[in-house]
Tab-separated table of C-alpha atoms in Angstrom:
chain	number	residue	atom	x	y	z
Q	1	MET	CA	98.943	114.380	87.963
Q	2	HIS	CA	100.095	117.867	89.048
Q	3	TRP	CA	101.018	118.840	92.602
Q	4	ASP	CA	101.753	121.920	94.678
Q	5	LEU	CA	103.922	121.000	97.662
Q	6	PHE	CA	104.517	123.681	100.320
Q	7	CYS	CA	107.398	123.449	102.775
Q	8	ARG	CA	108.712	125.763	105.480
Q	9	VAL	CA	112.151	125.045	106.920
Q	10	VAL	CA	111.745	125.095	110.692
Q	11	ASP	CA	115.269	124.016	111.616
Q	12	ASN	CA	117.935	121.499	110.629
Q	13	PHE	CA	116.568	121.242	107.041
Q	14	GLY	CA	114.730	118.017	107.886
Q	15	ASP	CA	111.437	119.291	106.472
Q	16	ILE	CA	112.926	120.214	103.104
Q	17	GLY	CA	114.703	116.841	103.018
Q	18	VAL	CA	111.423	114.938	103.346
Q	19	CYS	CA	109.644	117.231	100.905
Q	20	TRP	CA	112.378	116.890	98.297
Q	21	ARG	CA	112.282	113.104	98.466
Q	22	LEU	CA	108.513	113.189	98.023
Q	23	ALA	CA	108.652	115.684	95.156
Q	24	ALA	CA	111.363	113.721	93.343
Q	25	ASP	CA	109.502	110.437	93.822
Q	26	LEU	CA	106.264	111.901	92.475
Q	27	ALA	CA	108.108	113.285	89.459
Q	28	ALA	CA	109.886	109.978	88.834
Q	29	ARG	CA	106.446	108.376	88.502
Q	30	GLY	CA	105.468	110.810	85.753
Q	31	ASP	CA	103.827	113.577	87.811
Q	32	ARG	CA	104.807	117.244	87.875
Q	33	VAL	CA	105.512	119.076	91.117
Q	34	ARG	CA	105.912	122.680	92.151
Q	35	LEU	CA	107.880	122.729	95.415
Q	36	TRP	CA	107.253	126.006	97.256
Q	37	ALA	CA	109.898	126.590	99.953
Q	38	ASP	CA	110.836	129.499	102.179
Q	39	ASP	CA	114.460	128.299	102.286
Q	40	ALA	CA	115.671	126.002	99.526
Q	41	SER	CA	119.390	126.483	100.274
Q	42	ALA	CA	119.816	122.888	101.488
Q	43	LEU	CA	118.970	121.617	98.013
Q	44	ALA	CA	122.411	122.837	96.915
Q	45	TRP	CA	123.916	119.725	98.528
Q	46	ILE	CA	120.865	117.479	98.965
Q	47	ALA	CA	119.959	117.580	95.270
Q	48	PRO	CA	122.429	119.751	93.336
Q	49	ALA	CA	121.217	118.459	89.961
Q	50	GLY	CA	117.520	118.923	90.755
Q	51	ALA	CA	115.046	116.439	89.307
Q	52	PRO	CA	113.114	116.381	86.030
Q	53	GLY	CA	109.514	117.339	86.687
Q	54	VAL	CA	110.207	119.288	89.901
Q	55	GLU	CA	110.137	123.088	89.883
Q	56	VAL	CA	111.409	124.856	93.016
Q	57	ILE	CA	109.642	128.161	93.705
Q	58	ALA	CA	110.195	130.744	96.444
Q	59	TRP	CA	107.455	130.961	99.075
Q	60	PRO	CA	104.947	133.660	98.009
Q	61	ASP	CA	103.769	136.574	100.147
Q	62	ASP	CA	100.356	136.198	101.762
Q	63	ASP	CA	98.844	138.851	99.505
Q	64	ASP	CA	100.338	137.289	96.366
Q	65	ALA	CA	97.746	135.066	94.688
Q	66	GLY	CA	100.535	133.384	92.749
Q	67	SER	CA	99.902	130.742	90.139
Q	68	ALA	CA	96.678	128.818	89.690
Q	69	PRO	CA	96.665	125.820	92.064
Q	70	HIS	CA	97.232	122.335	90.747
Q	71	GLU	CA	94.812	119.466	91.335
Q	72	ALA	CA	96.563	118.386	94.549
Q	73	VAL	CA	97.997	120.705	97.205
Q	74	ILE	CA	100.174	119.388	100.039
Q	75	GLU	CA	100.701	121.492	103.135
Q	76	ALA	CA	103.721	119.776	104.665
Q	77	PHE	CA	103.831	119.502	108.439
Q	78	GLY	CA	101.163	122.138	109.108
Q	79	CYS	CA	103.176	124.920	107.466
Q	80	HIS	CA	100.047	127.102	106.789
Q	81	LEU	CA	99.523	128.007	103.151
Q	82	PRO	CA	99.789	131.624	101.978
Q	83	ALA	CA	96.388	133.345	102.185
Q	84	GLY	CA	96.478	134.450	98.570
Q	85	PHE	CA	97.070	130.926	97.351
Q	86	VAL	CA	94.235	129.621	99.529
Q	87	GLN	CA	91.921	132.192	97.960
Q	88	ARG	CA	92.872	130.863	94.525
Q	89	MET	CA	92.124	127.341	95.752
Q	90	ALA	CA	88.672	128.389	96.961
Q	91	ALA	CA	87.905	129.852	93.538
Q	92	CYS	CA	88.666	126.591	91.703
Q	93	HIS	CA	85.841	124.361	90.508
Q	94	PRO	CA	86.375	121.667	91.548
Q	95	PRO	CA	88.804	122.737	94.270
Q	96	PRO	CA	92.143	120.964	94.653
Q	97	VAL	CA	92.508	118.023	96.983
Q	98	TRP	CA	94.105	119.684	100.015
Q	99	ILE	CA	96.326	117.471	102.154
Q	100	ASN	CA	98.086	118.272	105.403
Q	101	LEU	CA	101.048	115.871	105.415
Q	102	GLU	CA	101.795	115.204	109.083
Q	103	TYR	CA	104.974	114.184	110.878
Q	104	LEU	CA	105.766	110.502	111.160
Q	105	SER	CA	104.734	108.718	114.352
Q	106	ALA	CA	104.087	105.157	115.510
Q	107	GLU	CA	101.526	106.268	118.097
Q	108	ASP	CA	98.021	104.779	118.014
Q	109	TYR	CA	96.258	108.060	117.226
Q	110	VAL	CA	97.840	108.056	113.752
Q	111	GLU	CA	95.594	105.203	112.582
Q	112	ARG	CA	92.508	106.949	114.017
Q	113	ASN	CA	93.247	110.304	112.413
Q	114	HIS	CA	94.709	109.261	109.067
Q	115	GLY	CA	92.566	110.528	106.185
Q	116	LEU	CA	90.182	112.548	108.353
Q	117	ARG	CA	88.453	115.516	106.736
Q	118	SER	CA	88.696	118.969	108.309
Q	119	PRO	CA	86.049	121.361	106.895
Q	120	GLN	CA	87.274	124.951	106.771
Q	121	LEU	CA	84.503	127.132	108.185
Q	122	THR	CA	86.055	130.607	108.247
Q	123	GLY	CA	88.617	132.776	106.502
Q	124	PRO	CA	89.845	132.548	102.898
Q	125	ALA	CA	89.572	128.745	102.982
Q	126	GLN	CA	85.878	128.745	103.926
Q	127	GLY	CA	84.061	125.973	102.093
Q	128	LEU	CA	87.195	123.927	101.431
Q	129	ASP	CA	88.131	120.616	103.030
Q	130	LYS	CA	91.575	119.769	104.325
Q	131	HIS	CA	92.540	116.117	104.847
Q	132	PHE	CA	95.060	114.846	107.375
Q	133	PHE	CA	97.534	112.374	105.923
Q	134	TYR	CA	99.752	110.501	108.361
Q	135	PRO	CA	102.861	108.561	107.387
Q	136	GLY	CA	103.189	105.430	109.469
Q	137	PHE	CA	104.197	101.836	109.963
Q	138	THR	CA	100.900	99.998	109.405
Q	139	ALA	CA	98.377	99.400	106.629
Q	140	ARG	CA	95.970	101.860	108.285
Q	141	THR	CA	98.362	104.782	107.777
Q	142	GLY	CA	99.903	106.533	104.780
Q	143	GLY	CA	103.039	104.389	104.803
Q	144	LEU	CA	106.671	105.464	104.360
Q	145	LEU	CA	108.501	107.116	101.482
Q	146	ARG	CA	110.028	104.363	99.343
Q	147	GLU	CA	110.991	104.665	95.683
Q	148	PRO	CA	109.873	101.732	93.484
Q	149	ASP	CA	113.458	100.942	92.443
Q	150	LEU	CA	114.928	101.116	95.960
Q	151	PRO	CA	115.326	97.321	96.490
Q	152	ALA	CA	117.005	96.898	93.097
Q	153	ARG	CA	119.411	99.763	93.775
Q	154	GLN	CA	120.324	98.286	97.133
Q	155	GLN	CA	120.882	94.867	95.582
Q	156	ALA	CA	123.270	96.339	93.003
Q	157	PHE	CA	125.133	98.562	95.471
Q	158	ASP	CA	128.897	97.999	95.742
Q	159	ALA	CA	129.890	99.254	99.193
Q	160	PRO	CA	133.710	98.938	98.783
Q	161	ALA	CA	133.594	100.807	95.468
Q	162	TRP	CA	131.463	103.559	96.978
Q	163	ARG	CA	133.808	103.944	99.940
Q	164	ARG	CA	136.804	104.191	97.610
Q	165	ALA	CA	135.059	106.911	95.586
Q	166	GLN	CA	134.432	108.847	98.809
Q	167	GLY	CA	138.007	108.496	100.035
Q	168	ILE	CA	136.935	106.306	102.966
Q	169	ASP	CA	139.670	103.858	104.002
Q	170	LEU	CA	138.130	100.970	105.959
Q	171	SER	CA	140.755	98.684	107.461
Q	172	PRO	CA	140.345	94.878	107.455
Q	173	GLY	CA	138.273	93.734	110.421
Q	174	GLU	CA	137.063	97.259	111.159
Q	175	ARG	CA	133.348	97.969	111.512
Q	176	SER	CA	131.896	101.171	110.050
Q	177	VAL	CA	129.404	103.359	111.908
Q	178	SER	CA	127.677	106.487	110.579
Q	179	LEU	CA	126.834	109.374	112.901
Q	180	PHE	CA	124.165	112.004	112.215
Q	181	CYS	CA	122.839	113.583	115.409
Q	182	TYR	CA	121.637	116.633	117.265
Q	183	ALA	CA	123.707	117.926	120.187
Q	184	ASN	CA	123.752	114.872	122.437
Q	185	PRO	CA	125.134	114.527	125.990
Q	186	ALA	CA	125.274	110.748	125.464
Q	187	LEU	CA	127.899	111.037	122.713
Q	188	PRO	CA	130.879	110.347	125.044
Q	189	ALA	CA	129.154	107.137	126.185
Q	190	LEU	CA	128.597	106.124	122.555
Q	191	LEU	CA	132.261	106.709	121.708
Q	192	ASP	CA	133.297	104.635	124.717
Q	193	ALA	CA	131.016	101.812	123.548
Q	194	LEU	CA	132.383	101.972	120.000
Q	195	ALA	CA	136.000	102.006	121.167
Q	196	GLY	CA	135.634	98.443	122.437
Q	197	ALA	CA	136.216	97.071	118.918
Q	198	PRO	CA	138.000	98.369	115.804
Q	199	THR	CA	135.610	101.018	114.483
Q	200	LEU	CA	135.653	103.692	111.804
Q	201	LEU	CA	133.160	106.422	112.695
Q	202	LEU	CA	131.845	108.234	109.603
Q	203	VAL	CA	130.725	111.638	110.813
Q	204	THR	CA	128.334	113.936	108.952
Q	205	PRO	CA	129.008	117.700	108.840
Q	206	GLY	CA	127.555	120.123	111.355
Q	207	ILE	CA	126.748	119.418	114.985
Q	208	ALA	CA	127.901	115.801	114.850
Q	209	ALA	CA	131.319	116.724	113.463
Q	210	ARG	CA	131.827	119.563	115.953
Q	211	GLN	CA	130.935	117.298	118.880
Q	212	VAL	CA	133.207	114.460	117.784
Q	213	GLN	CA	136.102	116.785	117.000
Q	214	ALA	CA	135.783	118.348	120.458
Q	215	LEU	CA	135.966	114.904	122.046
Q	216	LEU	CA	138.482	113.156	119.785
Q	217	GLY	CA	140.282	115.809	117.796
Q	218	PRO	CA	140.811	115.418	114.042
Q	219	ASN	CA	142.935	112.246	114.187
Q	220	ALA	CA	142.817	110.964	117.771
Q	221	ARG	CA	142.345	107.229	118.313
Q	222	PRO	CA	141.025	106.311	121.762
Q	223	GLY	CA	141.372	102.545	121.877
Q	224	SER	CA	140.214	101.114	118.544
Q	225	LEU	CA	138.095	104.069	117.448
Q	226	ARG	CA	138.951	106.501	114.674
Q	227	ALA	CA	136.865	109.143	112.910
Q	228	HIS	CA	136.444	110.140	109.280
Q	229	TYR	CA	134.700	113.488	108.670
Q	230	LEU	CA	132.403	113.481	105.664
Q	231	PRO	CA	131.534	116.347	103.311
Q	232	PRO	CA	127.867	117.252	102.714
Q	233	LEU	CA	126.231	114.342	100.893
Q	234	THR	CA	123.455	114.237	98.327
Q	235	GLN	CA	120.404	112.241	99.347
Q	236	PRO	CA	121.428	109.263	97.170
Q	237	ASP	CA	124.911	109.281	98.681
Q	238	TYR	CA	123.495	109.518	102.192
Q	239	ASP	CA	121.517	106.376	101.380
Q	240	HIS	CA	124.762	104.792	100.188
Q	241	LEU	CA	126.420	105.739	103.461
Q	242	LEU	CA	123.691	103.962	105.416
Q	243	TRP	CA	123.875	100.888	103.177
Q	244	SER	CA	127.654	100.676	103.600
Q	245	CYS	CA	127.712	100.783	107.419
Q	246	ASP	CA	127.336	98.151	110.116
Q	247	LEU	CA	125.500	100.557	112.457
Q	248	ASN	CA	123.797	103.883	111.768
Q	249	LEU	CA	123.078	106.714	114.195
Q	250	VAL	CA	120.317	108.867	112.702
Q	251	ARG	CA	118.078	111.726	113.743
Q	252	GLY	CA	114.794	113.447	112.890
Q	253	GLU	CA	112.556	111.922	110.222
Q	254	ASP	CA	114.212	111.586	106.813
Q	255	SER	CA	117.366	109.767	107.949
Q	256	PHE	CA	115.235	107.737	110.388
Q	257	VAL	CA	113.141	106.335	107.525
Q	258	ARG	CA	116.156	105.760	105.285
Q	259	ALA	CA	117.924	103.851	108.058
Q	260	GLN	CA	114.997	101.442	108.211
Q	261	TRP	CA	115.120	100.856	104.450
Q	262	ALA	CA	118.883	100.266	104.758
Q	263	GLY	CA	118.122	97.099	106.714
Q	264	LYS	CA	121.021	97.744	109.106
Q	265	PRO	CA	121.129	98.175	112.897
Q	266	PHE	CA	120.386	101.778	113.849
Q	267	LEU	CA	119.693	104.066	116.779
Q	268	TRP	CA	117.332	106.997	116.269
Q	269	GLN	CA	117.802	110.272	118.097
Q	270	ILE	CA	114.275	111.615	118.222
Q	271	TYR	CA	113.830	115.393	118.112
Q	272	PRO	CA	113.707	116.441	121.801
Q	273	GLN	CA	110.714	118.521	122.859
Q	274	ASP	CA	110.518	120.743	125.932
Q	275	ASP	CA	107.237	119.189	127.063
Q	276	GLY	CA	108.662	115.661	126.929
Q	277	ALA	CA	106.290	114.546	124.154
Q	278	HIS	CA	109.182	112.799	122.421
Q	279	ALA	CA	109.414	110.129	125.142
Q	280	PRO	CA	106.036	108.420	124.472
Q	281	LYS	CA	106.585	108.861	120.747
Q	282	LEU	CA	109.882	106.979	120.997
Q	283	ALA	CA	108.280	104.314	123.182
Q	284	ALA	CA	105.509	103.797	120.628
Q	285	PHE	CA	108.107	103.209	117.924
Q	286	HIS	CA	109.980	100.762	120.149
Q	287	ASP	CA	106.754	98.801	120.656
Q	288	ARG	CA	106.249	98.368	116.892
Q	289	TRP	CA	109.895	98.071	115.853
Q	290	LEU	CA	110.831	95.442	118.417
Q	291	ALA	CA	107.548	93.532	118.730
Q	292	ALA	CA	108.819	90.475	116.831
Q	293	ALA	CA	112.447	90.623	118.003
Q	294	PRO	CA	113.784	88.011	120.458
Q	295	PRO	CA	113.055	89.327	123.985
Q	296	ALA	CA	116.693	89.654	125.034
Q	297	LEU	CA	117.595	91.563	121.866
Q	298	ALA	CA	114.511	93.780	122.151
Q	299	ALA	CA	115.438	94.676	125.720
Q	300	ALA	CA	119.046	95.450	124.744
Q	301	VAL	CA	118.090	97.598	121.757
Q	302	ARG	CA	115.463	99.469	123.765
Q	303	ALA	CA	117.985	100.151	126.537
Q	304	ALA	CA	120.585	101.458	124.068
Q	305	SER	CA	117.998	103.647	122.366
Q	306	LEU	CA	116.799	105.130	125.659
Q	307	ALA	CA	120.377	105.830	126.739
Q	308	TRP	CA	121.180	107.502	123.393
Q	309	ASN	CA	118.130	109.722	123.824
Q	310	GLY	CA	118.832	110.608	127.448
Q	311	LEU	CA	115.715	108.739	128.581
Q	312	ALA	CA	117.251	105.762	130.397
Q	313	PRO	CA	116.145	105.406	134.043
Q	314	GLU	CA	118.703	106.886	136.424
Q	315	VAL	CA	119.008	103.572	138.274
Q	316	ALA	CA	120.188	101.897	135.075
Q	317	ARG	CA	123.106	104.279	134.597
Q	318	PRO	CA	126.525	103.542	136.054
Q	319	ALA	CA	128.100	106.441	137.903
Q	320	GLY	CA	129.371	109.082	135.517
Q	321	GLY	CA	127.957	107.557	132.330
Q	322	ALA	CA	124.866	107.093	130.219
Q	323	GLY	CA	125.064	103.307	130.419
Q	324	LEU	CA	125.080	102.908	126.640
Q	325	VAL	CA	125.764	99.281	125.756
Q	326	LEU	CA	125.488	98.249	122.120
Q	327	PRO	CA	123.581	94.999	121.423
Q	328	PRO	CA	125.277	92.246	119.393
Q	329	LEU	CA	125.333	93.508	115.824
Q	330	ALA	CA	124.755	90.107	114.186
Q	331	ASP	CA	121.468	89.538	116.027
Q	332	TRP	CA	120.490	93.168	115.522
Q	333	GLN	CA	121.205	92.858	111.796
Q	334	ALA	CA	118.779	89.954	111.470
Q	335	GLN	CA	116.090	91.961	113.259
Q	336	ALA	CA	116.730	94.984	110.995
Q	337	LYS	CA	116.224	92.875	107.868
Q	338	ALA	CA	113.040	91.341	109.240
Q	339	TRP	CA	111.666	94.802	110.067
Q	340	ARG	CA	112.517	96.070	106.582
Q	341	LYS	CA	110.721	93.084	105.053
Q	342	GLN	CA	107.648	93.811	107.162
Q	343	LEU	CA	107.608	97.469	106.103
Q	344	GLY	CA	108.231	96.532	102.471
Q	345	SER	CA	105.042	94.481	102.380
Q	346	LEU	CA	103.006	97.696	102.811
Q	347	PRO	CA	102.173	100.288	100.120
Q	348	ASP	CA	104.548	103.244	100.158
Q	349	LEU	CA	103.639	106.847	100.970
Q	350	THR	CA	103.708	108.160	97.402
Q	351	THR	CA	101.498	105.330	96.124
Q	352	ASN	CA	99.017	106.016	98.921
Q	353	LEU	CA	99.026	109.772	98.307
Q	354	ARG	CA	98.357	109.366	94.591
Q	355	ALA	CA	95.504	106.929	95.275
Q	356	PHE	CA	94.045	109.302	97.879
Q	357	VAL	CA	94.029	112.216	95.431
Q	358	ARG	CA	92.492	110.153	92.640
Q	359	GLU	CA	89.726	109.064	94.976
Q	360	GLY	CA	89.214	112.635	96.185
Q	361	ARG	CA	88.944	113.962	92.647
């Protein structure tokens, strides 16, 4: 099968991260993918070696008809395809299967809208159909990105050896915590919570590193907390980071999904939106994620997540702080493994996409 996958980088390179994982997974299953991107610079550290079967192409101008479309065209996250390429699609007989790959959400509307057809009635796309494809957490959605060999790779992973190769020195009895976040006013409260036990904080480059350095300095140790600043990691090594840690702080979509496959406790910083739409989206995920957890643990995890996202009720915050209290990691670990098992029983996103295209053709 041959695919055209279009991606625009809005900010933070999260979109290109998701699209690269999808492109590489499709290619690993024997397909060929053209990844069209308006900014592919992040691939220099995400995937410096590329992937067999994936061709990265610069985003074409609207009046550039470009290459003949492949049998499946993915418009990632509503990025709006170039007009010239759409005209080429309309001239194909039969036309490509056109998919709008949506953002991940646990909200109920995802199940209602997944797979819906959107006839194009005007413009260069007139006569074509676009289909909405929603990643999700249930069998009535498109599922989550998960490579077929992921469980085997996790089983074979040697965390101490990986840490040694990265120059990470974890002391005996010290827990490891990864941090990947947007600018977050709750970070001081998180550091206070972590300082209650021996902790090595593994900090990703960018905003997270600048925030932690401003609060701790390069080598400061408040209480039992110390920080190690990481270089940019490839996607496989970011997975390894998550697998090697006792707690993961993640953001956006790609790291959010990978934290769930890691089967470790995590807190997700959802992308904040000016209209507050992120609050019900986070609540919907809590409802699914914690539905089967023991009530006391579910309440503690939900409270920590709300505090980390600046959404905790004011009455729940002690004076001068975000009220961020970490739940017991052992209980949280058991819940994380149970959630991963539940997700692993569902077909993955790439499998569902390929089946959808075959049916559409």
